[in-house]
Structure formats: structure tokens, C-alpha cells
CSV table of N, CA, C and O in Angstrom, one decimal:
chain,number,residue,atom,x,y,z
A,10,MET,N,-8.6,6.7,100.9
A,10,MET,CA,-7.8,6.1,102.0
A,10,MET,C,-6.6,4.7,101.4
A,10,MET,O,-6.9,4.3,100.3
A,11,THR,N,-5.8,4.9,102.1
A,11,THR,CA,-4.3,4.0,101.9
A,11,THR,C,-5.5,2.4,102.1
A,11,THR,O,-5.2,2.7,103.3
A,12,LYS,N,-5.3,1.7,101.5
A,12,LYS,CA,-5.0,0.6,101.7
A,12,LYS,C,-4.1,-0.3,102.7
A,12,LYS,O,-2.1,0.5,102.6
A,13,ALA,N,-4.8,-1.9,103.7
A,13,ALA,CA,-3.4,-1.8,104.3
A,13,ALA,C,-3.3,-3.7,104.2
A,13,ALA,O,-4.6,-4.1,103.9
A,14,TYR,N,-2.6,-3.9,104.6
A,14,TYR,CA,-2.1,-5.6,104.3
A,14,TYR,C,-2.2,-6.1,105.6
A,14,TYR,O,-0.9,-5.7,106.1
A,15,TRP,N,-2.5,-7.2,105.9
A,15,TRP,CA,-2.9,-8.3,107.0
A,15,TRP,C,-1.4,-9.7,106.3
A,15,TRP,O,-1.9,-10.0,105.0
A,16,ILE,N,-0.2,-9.6,107.2
A,16,ILE,CA,0.0,-10.3,106.0
A,16,ILE,C,0.6,-11.6,107.5
A,16,ILE,O,1.6,-11.5,108.4
A,17,ALA,N,-0.1,-13.0,107.0
A,17,ALA,CA,1.1,-14.1,107.9
A,17,ALA,C,1.0,-14.8,107.2
A,17,ALA,O,0.6,-15.3,106.6
A,18,ARG,N,2.4,-15.7,108.4
A,18,ARG,CA,3.0,-16.5,108.2
A,18,ARG,C,2.8,-18.1,109.2
A,18,ARG,O,3.3,-17.2,110.5
A,19,VAL,N,2.6,-18.5,108.8
A,19,VAL,CA,2.1,-19.9,109.3
A,19,VAL,C,2.6,-21.3,109.2
A,19,VAL,O,2.6,-21.3,108.6
A,20,ASP,N,2.6,-22.2,110.4
A,20,ASP,CA,3.4,-23.1,110.6
A,20,ASP,C,2.0,-24.7,111.5
A,20,ASP,O,1.8,-23.8,112.4
A,21,VAL,N,0.6,-25.1,111.0
A,21,VAL,CA,-0.2,-25.1,111.4
A,21,VAL,C,0.0,-26.2,111.7
A,21,VAL,O,0.9,-27.9,111.3
A,22,LYS,N,0.3,-26.6,113.8
A,22,LYS,CA,0.4,-27.5,113.7
A,22,LYS,C,-1.7,-28.7,114.0
A,22,LYS,O,-0.1,-29.7,114.6
A,23,ASP,N,-2.0,-28.4,114.4
A,23,ASP,CA,-3.1,-29.3,114.4
A,23,ASP,C,-4.2,-28.7,113.7
A,23,ASP,O,-5.1,-27.9,113.6
A,24,PRO,N,-3.8,-29.2,112.2
A,24,PRO,CA,-5.1,-28.8,111.7
A,24,PRO,C,-6.3,-28.4,111.3
A,24,PRO,O,-7.0,-28.6,111.3
A,25,GLU,N,-7.0,-30.2,112.5
A,25,GLU,CA,-8.1,-30.2,113.0
A,25,GLU,C,-8.9,-29.1,113.2
A,25,GLU,O,-9.9,-28.5,113.1
A,26,ARG,N,-8.1,-29.0,114.4
A,26,ARG,CA,-8.4,-27.3,115.4
A,26,ARG,C,-8.6,-26.5,114.6
A,26,ARG,O,-8.3,-25.2,115.0
A,27,TYR,N,-6.6,-26.5,113.5
A,27,TYR,CA,-7.0,-24.9,113.1
A,27,TYR,C,-8.1,-24.5,112.3
A,27,TYR,O,-8.2,-23.4,111.8
A,28,LYS,N,-9.2,-25.6,111.7
A,28,LYS,CA,-10.3,-25.4,111.2
A,28,LYS,C,-11.6,-24.2,112.2
A,28,LYS,O,-12.3,-23.7,112.0
A,29,ASP,N,-11.6,-24.7,113.7
A,29,ASP,CA,-11.5,-24.3,114.5
A,29,ASP,C,-11.8,-22.0,114.8
A,29,ASP,O,-12.3,-21.0,115.3
A,30,TYR,N,-10.3,-22.0,114.4
A,30,TYR,CA,-9.5,-20.9,114.4
A,30,TYR,C,-10.1,-19.9,113.2
A,30,TYR,O,-10.8,-19.5,113.3
A,31,VAL,N,-10.6,-20.6,112.1
A,31,VAL,CA,-11.3,-20.3,111.0
A,31,VAL,C,-11.9,-19.7,111.4
A,31,VAL,O,-12.6,-18.5,110.4
A,32,SER,N,-13.0,-20.5,111.5
A,32,SER,CA,-14.5,-20.7,111.6
A,32,SER,C,-15.4,-19.0,112.3
A,32,SER,O,-15.5,-18.6,112.7
A,33,THR,N,-14.2,-19.3,113.9
A,33,THR,CA,-14.0,-18.4,115.1
A,33,THR,C,-13.8,-16.6,114.2
A,33,THR,O,-14.4,-15.3,114.4
A,34,ALA,N,-12.2,-16.8,113.3
A,34,ALA,CA,-11.9,-15.4,112.8
A,34,ALA,C,-12.8,-14.7,111.8
A,34,ALA,O,-12.8,-13.6,111.5
A,35,LYS,N,-13.8,-15.7,111.0
A,35,LYS,CA,-15.1,-15.4,109.9
A,35,LYS,C,-15.1,-14.2,110.3
A,35,LYS,O,-15.3,-13.3,109.6
A,36,PRO,N,-16.8,-13.9,111.4
A,36,PRO,CA,-17.2,-12.8,112.0
A,36,PRO,C,-16.3,-11.6,111.6
A,36,PRO,O,-16.8,-10.6,111.6
A,37,ALA,N,-14.7,-11.8,112.0
A,37,ALA,CA,-14.2,-10.3,112.3
A,37,ALA,C,-13.3,-10.0,110.5
A,37,ALA,O,-13.9,-9.0,110.9
A,38,PHE,N,-13.6,-10.8,109.7
A,38,PHE,CA,-13.0,-10.1,108.8
A,38,PHE,C,-14.3,-9.8,107.5
A,38,PHE,O,-13.9,-8.9,107.2
A,39,GLU,N,-15.4,-10.5,108.0
A,39,GLU,CA,-16.4,-10.2,107.3
A,39,GLU,C,-17.1,-8.6,107.9
A,39,GLU,O,-17.6,-7.5,107.2
A,40,ARG,N,-17.1,-8.6,109.0
A,40,ARG,CA,-16.9,-6.6,110.1
A,40,ARG,C,-16.1,-5.8,109.1
A,40,ARG,O,-16.9,-4.5,109.3
A,41,TYR,N,-14.7,-6.8,109.2
A,41,TYR,CA,-14.4,-4.8,108.7
A,41,TYR,C,-13.7,-5.1,107.7
A,41,TYR,O,-12.5,-4.5,107.0
A,42,GLY,N,-14.0,-6.1,106.3
A,42,GLY,CA,-14.5,-6.3,104.9
A,42,GLY,C,-13.0,-6.6,104.4
A,42,GLY,O,-12.5,-5.8,103.0
A,43,ALA,N,-12.4,-7.1,105.3
A,43,ALA,CA,-11.2,-8.4,104.8
A,43,ALA,C,-11.4,-8.7,103.4
A,43,ALA,O,-11.9,-9.5,103.0
A,44,LYS,N,-10.3,-8.5,102.2
A,44,LYS,CA,-10.3,-9.0,101.6
A,44,LYS,C,-9.0,-10.4,101.5
A,44,LYS,O,-8.1,-9.7,101.3
A,45,PHE,N,-9.2,-11.5,100.8
A,45,PHE,CA,-8.3,-12.9,101.1
A,45,PHE,C,-7.5,-12.1,99.8
A,45,PHE,O,-8.3,-12.5,98.3
A,46,LEU,N,-6.5,-11.9,99.3
A,46,LEU,CA,-5.6,-12.2,98.1
A,46,LEU,C,-4.5,-13.3,98.2
A,46,LEU,O,-4.8,-13.8,96.7
A,47,ALA,N,-4.4,-13.9,99.1
A,47,ALA,CA,-3.8,-14.8,98.9
A,47,ALA,C,-3.7,-16.0,100.3
A,47,ALA,O,-3.8,-15.0,101.3
A,48,ARG,N,-4.3,-17.0,100.4
A,48,ARG,CA,-4.2,-17.3,101.5
A,48,ARG,C,-4.1,-18.9,101.0
A,48,ARG,O,-5.1,-20.4,100.1
A,49,GLY,N,-3.6,-19.1,101.8
A,49,GLY,CA,-2.5,-21.2,101.2
A,49,GLY,C,-1.9,-20.5,100.2
A,49,GLY,O,-1.0,-20.0,99.6
A,50,GLY,N,-1.8,-22.0,99.6
A,50,GLY,CA,-1.1,-22.1,97.7
A,50,GLY,C,0.1,-22.3,97.8
A,50,GLY,O,1.1,-22.3,98.5
A,51,ARG,N,0.6,-22.1,97.0
A,51,ARG,CA,2.3,-22.4,96.9
A,51,ARG,C,2.9,-21.2,97.6
A,51,ARG,O,2.3,-20.3,97.2
A,52,ALA,N,4.6,-21.3,97.5
A,52,ALA,CA,5.1,-20.3,98.2
A,52,ALA,C,6.1,-20.6,97.9
A,52,ALA,O,6.9,-22.1,97.5
A,53,GLU,N,7.1,-20.0,97.2
A,53,GLU,CA,9.3,-20.3,96.1
A,53,GLU,C,10.1,-19.5,97.4
A,53,GLU,O,9.8,-18.1,97.1
A,54,LEU,N,10.1,-19.7,98.8
A,54,LEU,CA,11.4,-19.7,98.7
A,54,LEU,C,12.5,-19.4,98.6
A,54,LEU,O,13.0,-20.1,97.5
A,55,VAL,N,13.3,-17.8,98.7
A,55,VAL,CA,14.4,-17.6,97.6
A,55,VAL,C,15.0,-16.5,99.1
A,55,VAL,O,15.9,-16.3,98.1
A,56,GLU,N,14.8,-16.0,99.4
A,56,GLU,CA,15.6,-16.0,101.2
A,56,GLU,C,14.7,-15.8,102.4
A,56,GLU,O,14.3,-16.0,102.9
A,57,GLY,N,16.2,-16.0,103.0
A,57,GLY,CA,15.0,-16.3,104.2
A,57,GLY,C,14.8,-17.4,104.7
A,57,GLY,O,15.3,-18.1,104.3
A,58,LYS,N,13.7,-17.3,106.0
A,58,LYS,CA,13.2,-18.5,106.6
A,58,LYS,C,12.1,-18.8,105.5
A,58,LYS,O,10.7,-17.5,105.4
A,59,CYS,N,11.1,-19.4,106.2
A,59,CYS,CA,9.7,-19.5,105.0
A,59,CYS,C,8.5,-20.3,106.3
A,59,CYS,O,9.0,-21.6,107.2
A,60,ARG,N,7.6,-20.1,106.3
A,60,ARG,CA,6.4,-20.5,107.2
A,60,ARG,C,6.1,-21.7,106.1
A,60,ARG,O,5.2,-21.5,104.0
A,61,ALA,N,5.1,-23.1,106.2
A,61,ALA,CA,4.7,-23.6,105.5
A,61,ALA,C,2.8,-22.6,104.9
A,61,ALA,O,2.9,-22.9,103.6
A,62,ARG,N,2.1,-22.1,105.8
A,62,ARG,CA,1.1,-21.2,105.1
A,62,ARG,C,1.2,-19.5,105.3
A,62,ARG,O,1.4,-19.7,106.0
A,63,ASN,N,0.5,-19.4,103.7
A,63,ASN,CA,1.1,-17.6,103.7
A,63,ASN,C,0.0,-16.9,103.4
A,63,ASN,O,-0.8,-17.1,102.5
A,64,VAL,N,-0.3,-16.0,103.9
A,64,VAL,CA,-2.1,-15.5,104.2
A,64,VAL,C,-1.6,-13.6,103.4
A,64,VAL,O,-0.9,-12.8,104.8
A,65,ILE,N,-2.7,-13.2,102.6
A,65,ILE,CA,-2.7,-11.8,102.0
A,65,ILE,C,-3.6,-11.9,102.6
A,65,ILE,O,-4.8,-11.7,101.4
A,66,ILE,N,-4.1,-10.5,103.4
A,66,ILE,CA,-5.5,-9.6,103.8
A,66,ILE,C,-5.6,-8.3,103.7
A,66,ILE,O,-4.7,-7.3,104.3
A,67,GLU,N,-6.3,-7.8,102.8
A,67,GLU,CA,-6.3,-6.7,101.8
A,67,GLU,C,-7.5,-5.9,103.0
A,67,GLU,O,-8.5,-5.7,103.1
A,68,PHE,N,-7.3,-4.9,103.4
A,68,PHE,CA,-8.5,-3.7,104.3
A,68,PHE,C,-7.9,-3.1,103.7
A,68,PHE,O,-7.1,-2.2,103.6
A,69,GLU,N,-9.5,-1.2,104.1
A,69,GLU,CA,-9.2,-0.4,103.4
A,69,GLU,C,-9.0,0.6,103.9
A,69,GLU,O,-8.2,1.2,103.3
A,70,SER,N,-8.0,0.3,104.9
A,70,SER,CA,-6.7,1.1,105.8
A,70,SER,C,-6.4,0.0,106.7
A,70,SER,O,-6.6,-0.3,107.0
A,71,MET,N,-5.4,1.1,108.1
A,71,MET,CA,-5.0,0.6,108.4
A,71,MET,C,-6.1,0.4,109.7
A,71,MET,O,-5.5,-0.7,110.6
A,72,GLN,N,-6.6,1.3,109.9
A,72,GLN,CA,-7.5,1.5,111.1
A,72,GLN,C,-8.3,0.5,111.1
A,72,GLN,O,-8.0,-0.3,112.2
A,73,HIS,N,-8.3,-0.4,109.7
A,73,HIS,CA,-10.0,-1.4,109.5
A,73,HIS,C,-9.0,-2.6,109.7
A,73,HIS,O,-9.5,-3.8,110.9
A,74,ALA,N,-7.5,-2.8,109.4
A,74,ALA,CA,-6.4,-3.9,110.8
A,74,ALA,C,-6.7,-4.2,111.3
A,74,ALA,O,-7.1,-4.8,112.3
A,75,LEU,N,-5.5,-2.4,112.3
A,75,LEU,CA,-5.8,-3.3,113.7
A,75,LEU,C,-7.6,-3.9,113.7
A,75,LEU,O,-7.1,-3.9,115.3
A,76,ASP,N,-8.3,-2.4,114.3
A,76,ASP,CA,-9.4,-3.0,114.8
A,76,ASP,C,-10.1,-4.7,114.3
A,76,ASP,O,-10.5,-5.1,114.9
A,77,CYS,N,-10.2,-4.5,113.5
A,77,CYS,CA,-10.4,-6.3,113.1
A,77,CYS,C,-9.9,-7.4,113.7
A,77,CYS,O,-9.9,-8.1,114.8
A,78,PHE,N,-7.9,-6.7,113.6
A,78,PHE,CA,-6.6,-7.6,114.6
A,78,PHE,C,-7.2,-7.9,116.3
A,78,PHE,O,-7.3,-8.3,116.9
A,79,ASN,N,-7.8,-5.9,117.0
A,79,ASN,CA,-8.2,-6.1,118.3
A,79,ASN,C,-9.1,-6.8,118.5
A,79,ASN,O,-9.6,-6.6,119.3
A,80,SER,N,-10.8,-7.0,117.4
A,80,SER,CA,-12.1,-7.0,118.0
A,80,SER,C,-11.7,-8.3,118.8
A,80,SER,O,-11.1,-9.0,118.9
A,81,PRO,N,-12.7,-8.7,119.6
A,81,PRO,CA,-13.5,-8.9,120.0
A,81,PRO,C,-13.4,-10.7,119.2
A,81,PRO,O,-12.7,-11.4,120.0
A,82,GLU,N,-13.6,-10.5,118.5
A,82,GLU,CA,-14.5,-11.6,117.5
A,82,GLU,C,-13.0,-12.4,116.7
A,82,GLU,O,-12.4,-13.3,117.4
A,83,TYR,N,-12.1,-11.9,116.5
A,83,TYR,CA,-10.7,-12.2,116.6
A,83,TYR,C,-10.0,-12.4,118.0
A,83,TYR,O,-8.8,-13.4,117.8
A,84,GLN,N,-9.8,-11.7,119.0
A,84,GLN,CA,-9.3,-12.0,120.0
A,84,GLN,C,-9.4,-13.7,120.3
A,84,GLN,O,-8.2,-14.2,120.7
A,85,ALA,N,-10.5,-13.9,120.4
A,85,ALA,CA,-11.0,-15.1,120.6
A,85,ALA,C,-10.0,-16.0,119.5
A,85,ALA,O,-9.8,-17.3,119.9
A,86,ALA,N,-10.4,-16.1,118.8
A,86,ALA,CA,-9.9,-16.6,117.7
A,86,ALA,C,-8.6,-16.8,117.5
A,86,ALA,O,-7.1,-18.0,117.4
A,87,GLN,N,-7.9,-15.8,117.8
A,87,GLN,CA,-6.2,-15.9,118.6
A,87,GLN,C,-5.8,-16.6,119.4
A,87,GLN,O,-4.7,-17.6,119.0
A,88,ALA,N,-6.8,-16.2,120.0
A,88,ALA,CA,-6.4,-17.6,121.1
A,88,ALA,C,-6.5,-18.8,120.2
A,88,ALA,O,-5.7,-19.5,121.2
A,89,ILE,N,-7.2,-19.2,120.1
A,89,ILE,CA,-7.7,-20.6,119.3
A,89,ILE,C,-5.7,-20.6,118.6
A,89,ILE,O,-5.1,-22.5,118.8
A,90,ARG,N,-5.9,-20.3,117.3
A,90,ARG,CA,-4.4,-20.3,117.1
A,90,ARG,C,-3.2,-20.5,117.0
A,90,ARG,O,-2.5,-21.1,117.0
A,91,GLN,N,-3.5,-19.6,118.3
A,91,GLN,CA,-2.0,-19.7,119.2
A,91,GLN,C,-1.5,-20.8,119.6
A,91,GLN,O,-0.7,-21.4,120.1
A,92,THR,N,-3.0,-22.0,120.0
A,92,THR,CA,-2.3,-23.1,120.6
A,92,THR,C,-2.4,-24.1,119.5
A,92,THR,O,-2.2,-25.0,119.5
A,93,VAL,N,-2.7,-23.3,117.8
A,93,VAL,CA,-2.5,-24.5,117.4
A,93,VAL,C,-1.8,-24.5,115.9
A,93,VAL,O,-2.0,-25.0,115.1
A,94,ALA,N,-0.8,-23.2,115.8
A,94,ALA,CA,-0.4,-22.7,115.1
A,94,ALA,C,0.9,-21.8,115.4
A,94,ALA,O,0.3,-21.4,116.9
A,95,ASP,N,2.1,-22.0,114.7
A,95,ASP,CA,3.3,-21.0,114.9
A,95,ASP,C,3.4,-20.0,114.3
A,95,ASP,O,3.2,-20.2,112.4
A,96,GLY,N,3.5,-18.5,114.5
A,96,GLY,CA,3.9,-17.3,113.0
A,96,GLY,C,3.7,-16.6,113.7
A,96,GLY,O,3.5,-15.8,114.5
A,97,GLU,N,3.1,-15.3,112.3
A,97,GLU,CA,3.9,-14.6,112.4
A,97,GLU,C,2.9,-13.5,112.2
A,97,GLU,O,2.6,-13.8,110.8
A,98,ILE,N,2.5,-12.4,112.2
A,98,ILE,CA,1.3,-11.7,111.4
A,98,ILE,C,1.7,-10.1,111.7
A,98,ILE,O,2.0,-9.3,112.8
A,99,VAL,N,1.9,-9.2,110.8
A,99,VAL,CA,2.7,-7.8,110.5
A,99,VAL,C,1.2,-7.2,109.5
A,99,VAL,O,0.7,-7.8,108.2
A,100,LEU,N,1.5,-6.2,110.0
A,100,LEU,CA,0.4,-4.9,109.5
A,100,LEU,C,1.3,-4.4,109.0
A,100,LEU,O,1.9,-3.3,108.8
A,101,VAL,N,0.9,-4.5,107.2
A,101,VAL,CA,1.4,-3.1,106.6
A,101,VAL,C,0.8,-2.3,105.2
A,101,VAL,O,-0.2,-2.4,104.5
A,102,GLU,N,0.5,-1.0,105.4
A,102,GLU,CA,0.1,0.4,105.1
A,102,GLU,C,0.5,0.4,103.0
A,102,GLU,O,2.0,-0.1,103.4
A,103,ALA,N,-0.1,0.3,102.3
A,103,ALA,CA,0.4,0.2,101.7
A,103,ALA,C,0.5,1.7,100.9
A,103,ALA,O,0.9,2.8,101.6
A,104,ALA,N,2.1,1.5,100.3
A,104,ALA,CA,2.4,2.6,100.0
A,104,ALA,C,1.7,3.2,98.6
A,104,ALA,O,1.1,2.7,97.7
A,105,VAL,N,1.5,4.9,99.0
A,105,VAL,CA,0.5,5.5,97.3
A,105,VAL,C,2.5,6.0,96.3
A,105,VAL,O,3.2,6.4,96.7
């Protein structure tokens, strides 16, 4: 099975409420076997535009990544995130 990666780039506007997003999203990530490879931490802009927070999450497959994103649990978290942060999420299938 080909792994897939959820890449999120985020500027958090309300750090306290962002914690609500994280706790609400946690059950979806657990349910779909998400493995956090990078979460925040130092980032070095070498080209283009950057956001303050970058997250890379590994899933067993693109289907797992899509199912996680579309799950009721994550959709509830997304509604919170969209009010407290700006960003982008892209799902990428690993090259074999």
C-alpha cells in the first residue's frame, strides 16, 4: 500500500482556541492511524511564502488520509480551525 501525507501550513490567529481544534481533531487522527512526522518546530523559508506552523502527517494510504479529512470528527475540528487560523492542507501520495 502506498503511503500518503497530509501537509498543512497554518498561521494561528488565536492560540487558545486552536487548542480546541487540536483536541477535537485528535479522535479522527487516532481512528485513521495518523503518524505525526513534523508538527510546528523550526522552519527555514528558502523560496516562496511561508506560514508560521507546518505539519506533516503520514497515513497508510491516500484513502486513509481522505477518510480522515472527510470524517465527521475532523469536519467538526475543521469548523473550529477555520475560525482561529488561516492555512492550506494538501494530501500527497508518496512516490514509489
